[in-house]
C-alpha cells in the first residue's frame, strides 16, 4: 500500500485505488490536480480484500476487481459512497446491489480511440512485413531475406467490422495506405458511407472479399465467436485477421485450425478469450498451462500482445482525467444517474 496524501488545506476525499501498477500510479499521481488523497493497493478488490476499503469514501476499480453483492454490501458498510471505474465496462459490478446500498458508480465511457486503432495497424504492418521474425533473425547475425516476403496494404481490401469510435479511426488510417474499405456495422454511419473508397456491405461479402479483416464491435451475445469455423471457411485464402477488441469475438480453436490449414495467412491478437488468467502479469518463470494460448504462440505468422492496445500516454491521461472528473462531480454532490458518466441498474 502506498499513499499520496493531499496538502493539509485540501484534506478531503480519500480514494482507494485497487489493482494498481507502477505506470498507473504515476499517471494518477501526475493528473491529481484536485489534491485527492490517493492510496494505492496492488491487490485486486475481492471478498477477501474488501476490508482494505475501510476509511475511504471512493473506490477506484478496474476490470478485474470484483464488486459483487457481498463486496458491495461490505464496502458500503465501511463507508464507501462512490465506485469510480477507470474503464468503460461495468460487467464486474452488481449495480442492483450498489443501488440497494446507496453506492454511486461512474465509469470512463471512452478514451483515445487512436490508441487502439494505431495498435491494430502496428500489428498489421508487423505481420505483413514480418518485423518480429526479421528482428530476431538479424540479432542472431542472419541477414537472409528467405521467409520474410511481405505484401503491400496499398490497393488491398480491408474489412472493418464495427465502425464506431475505434473502427472509424482505423478506416481513416487504412484509407491513408490506399486500401479499399468494406465496412460492416449494425448502424451505417453517413459520413463514412459517403466516402468513395468505403462501402458498407453484409458480413458475408466482407469475409469473402477482404485481404485483411479487423474487428471493432463490442462483445455481446450476438457478436460472440463472430470469427468461427463457418465464417473462416468463407474468407479469402491467406487472409489476415486482427482482433484488438475482445477475445470472445474469435473462436480460438477455429482460428488455430484456420492457421494450420493456411486459410488464415496471419493473425494479430491483442485480446484472447481466456486472457484474464495471464494478461497484464509476468509468467516468464512459470509454465503456460493454457494449451490454446501456448499453441497460438508457436505460429510464426501470429502476433499476440497482452491487451496493450489502449496503453498509450494519451489514453492513460484521458482515463485519469475522466476518473478525476467523475470524482469531482461526486464531491459537488452529484449521485447515481446525476453523474455525467454514472451507471445504474435503472439506466441500463
Ligand atoms: P463504439 O461503441 O464507439 O463502436 C462500436 C460499434 O460497434 C458501433 O458502431 C456499433 O453500432 C457497432 N455494433 C455494436 N453491436 C453490433 C452488432 N451486433 N453488429 C454490428 N455492429 C455492432 O466502441 P469503440 O470505442 O469503437 O470500441 C470498440 C471495441 O473495442 C470495444 O467494444 C472494446 O471491446 C474494444 N476495446 C479494446 C481495447 C484494447 O485495449 N484492446 C480498448 C478499448 C476498447
PDB file of N, CA and C and ligand atoms in Angstrom, residues 111 116 162-167 184-187 189 216-218 220 222-223 244-246 270-271 307-310, ligand 1:
ATOM      1  N   UNK A 111     -12.088   6.669 -24.306  1.00  0.00           N
ATOM      2  CA  UNK A 111     -10.796   7.348 -24.232  1.00  0.00           C
ATOM      3  C   UNK A 111     -10.129   7.159 -25.571  1.00  0.00           C
ATOM      4  N   UNK A 116      -6.105   2.388 -29.779  1.00  0.00           N
ATOM      5  CA  UNK A 116      -6.430   1.021 -30.212  1.00  0.00           C
ATOM      6  C   UNK A 116      -6.296   0.892 -31.735  1.00  0.00           C
ATOM      7  N   UNK A 162     -17.396  -3.106 -37.454  1.00  0.00           N
ATOM      8  CA  UNK A 162     -17.635  -2.137 -36.371  1.00  0.00           C
ATOM      9  C   UNK A 162     -16.999  -0.810 -36.724  1.00  0.00           C
ATOM     10  N   UNK A 163     -17.846   0.183 -37.001  1.00  0.00           N
ATOM     11  CA  UNK A 163     -17.314   1.492 -37.407  1.00  0.00           C
ATOM     12  C   UNK A 163     -17.705   2.563 -36.393  1.00  0.00           C
ATOM     13  N   UNK A 164     -17.546   2.222 -35.110  1.00  0.00           N
ATOM     14  CA  UNK A 164     -17.732   3.211 -34.049  1.00  0.00           C
ATOM     15  C   UNK A 164     -16.453   4.026 -33.928  1.00  0.00           C
ATOM     16  N   UNK A 165     -16.149   4.457 -32.689  1.00  0.00           N
ATOM     17  CA  UNK A 165     -15.000   5.356 -32.491  1.00  0.00           C
ATOM     18  C   UNK A 165     -13.691   4.758 -32.998  1.00  0.00           C
ATOM     19  N   UNK A 166     -13.401   3.514 -32.592  1.00  0.00           N
ATOM     20  CA  UNK A 166     -12.106   2.919 -32.956  1.00  0.00           C
ATOM     21  C   UNK A 166     -12.104   2.464 -34.413  1.00  0.00           C
ATOM     22  N   UNK A 167     -13.227   1.860 -34.846  1.00  0.00           N
ATOM     23  CA  UNK A 167     -13.313   1.379 -36.221  1.00  0.00           C
ATOM     24  C   UNK A 167     -13.093   2.499 -37.225  1.00  0.00           C
ATOM     25  N   UNK A 184     -18.677  -3.046 -42.003  1.00  0.00           N
ATOM     26  CA  UNK A 184     -19.897  -3.677 -41.513  1.00  0.00           C
ATOM     27  C   UNK A 184     -20.217  -3.106 -40.142  1.00  0.00           C
ATOM     28  N   UNK A 185     -21.448  -2.710 -39.945  1.00  0.00           N
ATOM     29  CA  UNK A 185     -21.905  -2.230 -38.639  1.00  0.00           C
ATOM     30  C   UNK A 185     -23.411  -2.337 -38.651  1.00  0.00           C
ATOM     31  N   UNK A 186     -24.003  -2.487 -37.479  1.00  0.00           N
ATOM     32  CA  UNK A 186     -25.479  -2.536 -37.481  1.00  0.00           C
ATOM     33  C   UNK A 186     -26.053  -1.151 -37.770  1.00  0.00           C
ATOM     34  N   UNK A 187     -25.232  -0.115 -37.574  1.00  0.00           N
ATOM     35  CA  UNK A 187     -25.640   1.251 -37.922  1.00  0.00           C
ATOM     36  C   UNK A 187     -24.687   1.758 -39.000  1.00  0.00           C
ATOM     37  N   UNK A 189     -22.840   4.608 -40.626  1.00  0.00           N
ATOM     38  CA  UNK A 189     -22.525   5.999 -40.312  1.00  0.00           C
ATOM     39  C   UNK A 189     -22.421   6.786 -41.627  1.00  0.00           C
ATOM     40  N   UNK A 216     -13.948  -4.375 -34.477  1.00  0.00           N
ATOM     41  CA  UNK A 216     -14.134  -3.251 -33.532  1.00  0.00           C
ATOM     42  C   UNK A 216     -15.559  -3.193 -33.007  1.00  0.00           C
ATOM     43  N   UNK A 217     -16.198  -4.360 -32.872  1.00  0.00           N
ATOM     44  CA  UNK A 217     -17.537  -4.394 -32.268  1.00  0.00           C
ATOM     45  C   UNK A 217     -17.383  -4.844 -30.819  1.00  0.00           C
ATOM     46  N   UNK A 218     -18.337  -4.466 -29.956  1.00  0.00           N
ATOM     47  CA  UNK A 218     -18.257  -4.947 -28.568  1.00  0.00           C
ATOM     48  C   UNK A 218     -18.592  -6.431 -28.495  1.00  0.00           C
ATOM     49  N   UNK A 220     -20.876  -9.093 -27.379  1.00  0.00           N
ATOM     50  CA  UNK A 220     -22.284  -9.221 -26.993  1.00  0.00           C
ATOM     51  C   UNK A 220     -22.707 -10.637 -27.365  1.00  0.00           C
ATOM     52  N   UNK A 222     -24.690 -11.548 -29.528  1.00  0.00           N
ATOM     53  CA  UNK A 222     -24.775 -11.681 -30.994  1.00  0.00           C
ATOM     54  C   UNK A 222     -23.431 -11.545 -31.701  1.00  0.00           C
ATOM     55  N   UNK A 223     -22.390 -11.070 -31.004  1.00  0.00           N
ATOM     56  CA  UNK A 223     -21.076 -10.963 -31.655  1.00  0.00           C
ATOM     57  C   UNK A 223     -20.101 -12.029 -31.145  1.00  0.00           C
ATOM     58  N   UNK A 244      -8.336  -6.535 -31.894  1.00  0.00           N
ATOM     59  CA  UNK A 244      -7.914  -5.710 -30.753  1.00  0.00           C
ATOM     60  C   UNK A 244      -9.147  -5.325 -29.942  1.00  0.00           C
ATOM     61  N   UNK A 245     -10.249  -6.058 -30.147  1.00  0.00           N
ATOM     62  CA  UNK A 245     -11.498  -5.661 -29.498  1.00  0.00           C
ATOM     63  C   UNK A 245     -11.756  -6.467 -28.225  1.00  0.00           C
ATOM     64  N   UNK A 246     -12.276  -7.671 -28.369  1.00  0.00           N
ATOM     65  CA  UNK A 246     -12.494  -8.559 -27.224  1.00  0.00           C
ATOM     66  C   UNK A 246     -12.237  -9.990 -27.663  1.00  0.00           C
ATOM     67  N   UNK A 270      -4.616  -8.826 -29.843  1.00  0.00           N
ATOM     68  CA  UNK A 270      -4.294  -8.100 -28.614  1.00  0.00           C
ATOM     69  C   UNK A 270      -5.167  -8.607 -27.466  1.00  0.00           C
ATOM     70  N   UNK A 271      -6.132  -9.424 -27.821  1.00  0.00           N
ATOM     71  CA  UNK A 271      -7.074  -9.939 -26.832  1.00  0.00           C
ATOM     72  C   UNK A 271      -7.257 -11.434 -27.101  1.00  0.00           C
ATOM     73  N   UNK A 307      -3.196  -7.332 -24.355  1.00  0.00           N
ATOM     74  CA  UNK A 307      -4.234  -6.297 -24.156  1.00  0.00           C
ATOM     75  C   UNK A 307      -3.586  -4.931 -23.903  1.00  0.00           C
ATOM     76  N   UNK A 308      -2.693  -4.560 -24.799  1.00  0.00           N
ATOM     77  CA  UNK A 308      -1.957  -3.306 -24.620  1.00  0.00           C
ATOM     78  C   UNK A 308      -2.386  -2.216 -25.594  1.00  0.00           C
ATOM     79  N   UNK A 309      -3.418  -2.505 -26.419  1.00  0.00           N
ATOM     80  CA  UNK A 309      -3.777  -1.527 -27.452  1.00  0.00           C
ATOM     81  C   UNK A 309      -4.131  -0.164 -26.850  1.00  0.00           C
ATOM     82  N   UNK A 310      -4.728  -0.177 -25.665  1.00  0.00           N
ATOM     83  CA  UNK A 310      -5.143   1.096 -25.034  1.00  0.00           C
ATOM     84  C   UNK A 310      -3.955   1.823 -24.401  1.00  0.00           C
TER      85      UNK A 310
HETATM   86  P1  LIG B   1     -18.104   2.111 -30.136  1.00  0.00           P
HETATM   87  O1  LIG B   1     -19.261   1.872 -29.233  1.00  0.00           O
HETATM   88  O2  LIG B   1     -17.745   3.504 -30.487  1.00  0.00           O
HETATM   89  O3  LIG B   1     -18.306   1.294 -31.517  1.00  0.00           O
HETATM   90  C1  LIG B   1     -18.829   0.009 -31.560  1.00  0.00           C
HETATM   91  C2  LIG B   1     -19.524  -0.135 -32.900  1.00  0.00           C
HETATM   92  O4  LIG B   1     -19.992  -1.486 -32.960  1.00  0.00           O
HETATM   93  C3  LIG B   1     -20.749   0.787 -33.068  1.00  0.00           C
HETATM   94  O5  LIG B   1     -20.674   1.482 -34.295  1.00  0.00           O
HETATM   95  C4  LIG B   1     -21.931  -0.167 -33.026  1.00  0.00           C
HETATM   96  O6  LIG B   1     -23.001   0.256 -33.863  1.00  0.00           O
HETATM   97  C5  LIG B   1     -21.308  -1.447 -33.527  1.00  0.00           C
HETATM   98  N1  LIG B   1     -22.038  -2.629 -33.083  1.00  0.00           N
HETATM   99  C6  LIG B   1     -22.458  -2.919 -31.830  1.00  0.00           C
HETATM  100  N2  LIG B   1     -23.073  -4.109 -31.820  1.00  0.00           N
HETATM  101  C7  LIG B   1     -23.033  -4.587 -33.079  1.00  0.00           C
HETATM  102  C8  LIG B   1     -23.510  -5.756 -33.706  1.00  0.00           C
HETATM  103  N3  LIG B   1     -24.158  -6.698 -33.001  1.00  0.00           N
HETATM  104  N4  LIG B   1     -23.298  -5.911 -35.027  1.00  0.00           N
HETATM  105  C9  LIG B   1     -22.645  -4.951 -35.739  1.00  0.00           C
HETATM  106  N5  LIG B   1     -22.181  -3.821 -35.208  1.00  0.00           N
HETATM  107  C10 LIG B   1     -22.364  -3.640 -33.898  1.00  0.00           C
HETATM  108  O7  LIG B   1     -16.886   1.347 -29.438  1.00  0.00           O
HETATM  109  P2  LIG B   1     -15.335   1.652 -29.645  1.00  0.00           P
HETATM  110  O8  LIG B   1     -14.909   2.687 -28.670  1.00  0.00           O
HETATM  111  O9  LIG B   1     -15.061   1.816 -31.092  1.00  0.00           O
HETATM  112  O10 LIG B   1     -14.732   0.256 -29.130  1.00  0.00           O
HETATM  113  C11 LIG B   1     -14.890  -0.943 -29.873  1.00  0.00           C
HETATM  114  C12 LIG B   1     -14.410  -2.100 -29.034  1.00  0.00           C
HETATM  115  O11 LIG B   1     -13.004  -2.007 -28.833  1.00  0.00           O
HETATM  116  C13 LIG B   1     -14.963  -2.106 -27.595  1.00  0.00           C
HETATM  117  O12 LIG B   1     -16.219  -2.742 -27.549  1.00  0.00           O
HETATM  118  C14 LIG B   1     -13.931  -2.862 -26.833  1.00  0.00           C
HETATM  119  O13 LIG B   1     -14.315  -4.222 -26.836  1.00  0.00           O
HETATM  120  C15 LIG B   1     -12.656  -2.722 -27.656  1.00  0.00           C
HETATM  121  N6  LIG B   1     -11.561  -2.012 -26.944  1.00  0.00           N
HETATM  122  C16 LIG B   1     -10.362  -2.635 -26.847  1.00  0.00           C
HETATM  123  C17 LIG B   1      -9.309  -2.006 -26.191  1.00  0.00           C
HETATM  124  C18 LIG B   1      -7.930  -2.653 -26.074  1.00  0.00           C
HETATM  125  O14 LIG B   1      -7.073  -2.137 -25.336  1.00  0.00           O
HETATM  126  N7  LIG B   1      -7.657  -3.724 -26.786  1.00  0.00           N
HETATM  127  C19 LIG B   1      -9.507  -0.741 -25.639  1.00  0.00           C
HETATM  128  C20 LIG B   1     -10.763  -0.130 -25.777  1.00  0.00           C
HETATM  129  C21 LIG B   1     -11.793  -0.777 -26.431  1.00  0.00           C
END
